[in-house]
Amino acid sequence: MNPLLDLADLPRFADIKPEHVNPAVEQLIADARDVVARIENTEAITWDSVVEPLQDATERLGRAWGAVAHLNAVISSPELRDAHNAALPRVTQFFTELGLNRNLFERYKALAENAKLLGDEQRALLNHELRDFRLSGVELEGAARERFAAIQETLADVQSKFEDNILDATNAFSLDVPASELKGVPDDVIATARAKAKDAGLGDDQFRLTLQAPCYLPVMQYADSRALREQMYRAYATRASDEGDSKFDNSAHIEQIMALRAEEAKLLGFANFAEVSLVPKMADSPAQVLDFIRDITKRARPFAERDLAELKSFAASELGLTDLQSPDVMYASEKLRQQRYAFSDEEVRQYFPEDRVLAGLFRVVESIYSVRIVEGKASAWHKDVRFFEVLDSDNHRIGEFYFDLYARDSKRGGAWADSARDRRMKRGHLQTPVAYMTCNFPAPVGDKPALFTHDDVITLFHEFGHGLHLLLTEVATLGISGFGHVEWDAVELPSQFMENYCWEWDVLTHMTQHSETGAPLPRDLFDKMIAAKNFQAGLGTLRQMEFSLFDMRLHAETRTANRSGLLKLLEEVRAEVAVMAPPAYNRMPWSFAHIFGGGYAAGYYSYKWAEVLSADAFSRFEEEGVLSPVAGSAFRKEVLGRGGSRDAMTNFVAFRGRQPSVDALLRHNGMTAN
Ligand SMILES: [Zn+2]
């Protein structure tokens, strides 16, 4: 039997081969299409005749495909990638068709109208599904339907051209300089620049600089030559704009993207694209988001002004820069940071051996949620993969998870948590959830344990927070258990919440042990780490608010997104937010890939939004004890366990007893008036 079709229990990872992928996907899609056809032809409109069979079929496809996508991400090979890429368009097309199936939509609608026959979870799922149907244009007829589809297609195309231009403009730039210009720049960056110059056939005293992050950032942070920093800054700040090479100018793309988004919003019956974007989000309206941004701006501004004043006076007295300009900011900041908080990641890393860190993480989770985590066995894709069970206080299994923590050549970069199987009550039988948690930490060398940087530890806690969202769910309806249908701007609440524990002294002392001396993390090093975290928090916050305000106003206001329109908006936003004016040639929007290329349109604020929620949720633990099982059980019951069964604001208020406040986040970032 094709192991991908064996969905009785955990995936049989060790047996899955690339040649299994396409036959399995074909069969599962064919089966699902049969089910859809049967539903379309049945008279009865009940949960059991419509939703349940469709969920069964799409879950089988989703789980098998999930295993394939997971393997392709963690242990890719040319054969597996080919098989994955061949199947991907079929899977995507199947789900797109499903979202546009008018017949199914009408049946879901009829079911929802008979809501009294349904339970709360069922009603919540139907509401989510109906909303998704509508946002995919299912209700449009005739020409409008065709136009909507054409807009989607063109948008995808122009958005990717927008990103291509940034990439091409970044890659097209190079600057050749002699060694004398590179004073202060780290040796490895210089060595790479020399190798590039050599490849280009340049003489021994030439060094080729680029705008790619591993070159651009260290040059801006360390190059003593102000003229060099200025040249690099200008090139970077004008990428893909009318101030740069006209071949890569994104002006027309931005105008087209904004026009298409506005048209899409109209077709769906909304006033502007910001409203469309906010439908699946926790924030209710553009006005609410603007208030949020302006509130934080107002409160962070005095700290940003203080940060800037400190930086200016440091630059003048220590660096001889009496008129600090934008191209000097990273340079002077790095010097100031070094002077104040001299410690290295390498020094900190010695205190975080893997087994201590995992024990510390599990101790936090076991204490606050009254669960036990025990190592188990399962078929896996690599010898380094570990498998764990989460048990409740009666030793009943709540869920299971895979840990795949070390970097490998065959693994995609970054860190993530994903569902292998969602919690679901299926014909009287409870299916428990299973999660993948994947990181890219350095593997142990020889018989020494793996040592994690503090950033690695934060990443681990973050992903574990996503994992707990899947594992500790109390919802039993597929689609809204775990993080299914959780509002887009609330999904990071459980993950960022967990990060707070990496900054708790009582937690860290238990979690650290020097690899040679065995000593826990010293208090003075911890204090420096906290201070370094909050270094220039005011300036950093305002920078995020500038991006957020630009994004939200652009999508919420009807205005022409041509060159002068964008510049005018940018000027207004900076007048309101920024404490330091960048040069007039700065063209930030022209390379703002989050909102013009990717999925953050009218959503950039969500980074801060989720930070506010997680800091404020954690502040209840600060009040009651960071390992308080009472606060923990309330957090699970009201927030973590709820999935998409209730809206995130109701969850939050139920847990915190009030609306979210930005106070805790500002305090955690060292921005409190005293
Ligand atoms: Zn995350």
PDB file of N, CA, C and O in Angstrom, residues 226 312 315-316 320-324:
ATOM      1  N   ARG A 226      32.727  57.918   5.853  1.00  0.00           N
ATOM      2  CA  ARG A 226      31.380  58.455   5.747  1.00  0.00           C
ATOM      3  C   ARG A 226      30.934  58.518   4.287  1.00  0.00           C
ATOM      4  O   ARG A 226      29.778  58.250   3.958  1.00  0.00           O
ATOM      5  N   LYS A 312      23.104  61.456  19.036  1.00  0.00           N
ATOM      6  CA  LYS A 312      23.730  62.651  18.460  1.00  0.00           C
ATOM      7  C   LYS A 312      24.883  63.124  19.322  1.00  0.00           C
ATOM      8  O   LYS A 312      25.950  63.472  18.809  1.00  0.00           O
ATOM      9  N   ALA A 315      27.730  60.697  18.976  1.00  0.00           N
ATOM     10  CA  ALA A 315      28.381  60.808  17.659  1.00  0.00           C
ATOM     11  C   ALA A 315      29.262  62.050  17.599  1.00  0.00           C
ATOM     12  O   ALA A 315      30.364  62.025  17.036  1.00  0.00           O
ATOM     13  N   ALA A 316      28.784  63.142  18.206  1.00  0.00           N
ATOM     14  CA  ALA A 316      29.551  64.385  18.174  1.00  0.00           C
ATOM     15  C   ALA A 316      30.809  64.279  19.036  1.00  0.00           C
ATOM     16  O   ALA A 316      31.918  64.610  18.602  1.00  0.00           O
ATOM     17  N   GLY A 320      33.169  62.469  16.284  1.00  0.00           N
ATOM     18  CA  GLY A 320      33.407  63.679  15.502  1.00  0.00           C
ATOM     19  C   GLY A 320      32.352  63.945  14.439  1.00  0.00           C
ATOM     20  O   GLY A 320      32.571  64.707  13.501  1.00  0.00           O
ATOM     21  N   LEU A 321      31.169  63.295  14.589  1.00  0.00           N
ATOM     22  CA  LEU A 321      30.077  63.538  13.633  1.00  0.00           C
ATOM     23  C   LEU A 321      29.129  64.557  14.254  1.00  0.00           C
ATOM     24  O   LEU A 321      28.247  64.198  15.032  1.00  0.00           O
ATOM     25  N   THR A 322      29.313  65.820  13.900  1.00  0.00           N
ATOM     26  CA  THR A 322      28.521  66.852  14.576  1.00  0.00           C
ATOM     27  C   THR A 322      27.157  67.071  13.937  1.00  0.00           C
ATOM     28  O   THR A 322      26.282  67.689  14.527  1.00  0.00           O
ATOM     29  N   ASP A 323      26.977  66.571  12.715  1.00  0.00           N
ATOM     30  CA  ASP A 323      25.657  66.700  12.072  1.00  0.00           C
ATOM     31  C   ASP A 323      25.194  65.312  11.638  1.00  0.00           C
ATOM     32  O   ASP A 323      25.272  64.948  10.472  1.00  0.00           O
ATOM     33  N   LEU A 324      24.735  64.519  12.586  1.00  0.00           N
ATOM     34  CA  LEU A 324      24.358  63.127  12.320  1.00  0.00           C
ATOM     35  C   LEU A 324      23.313  63.052  11.201  1.00  0.00           C
ATOM     36  O   LEU A 324      22.268  63.694  11.273  1.00  0.00           O
TER      37      LEU A 324
END
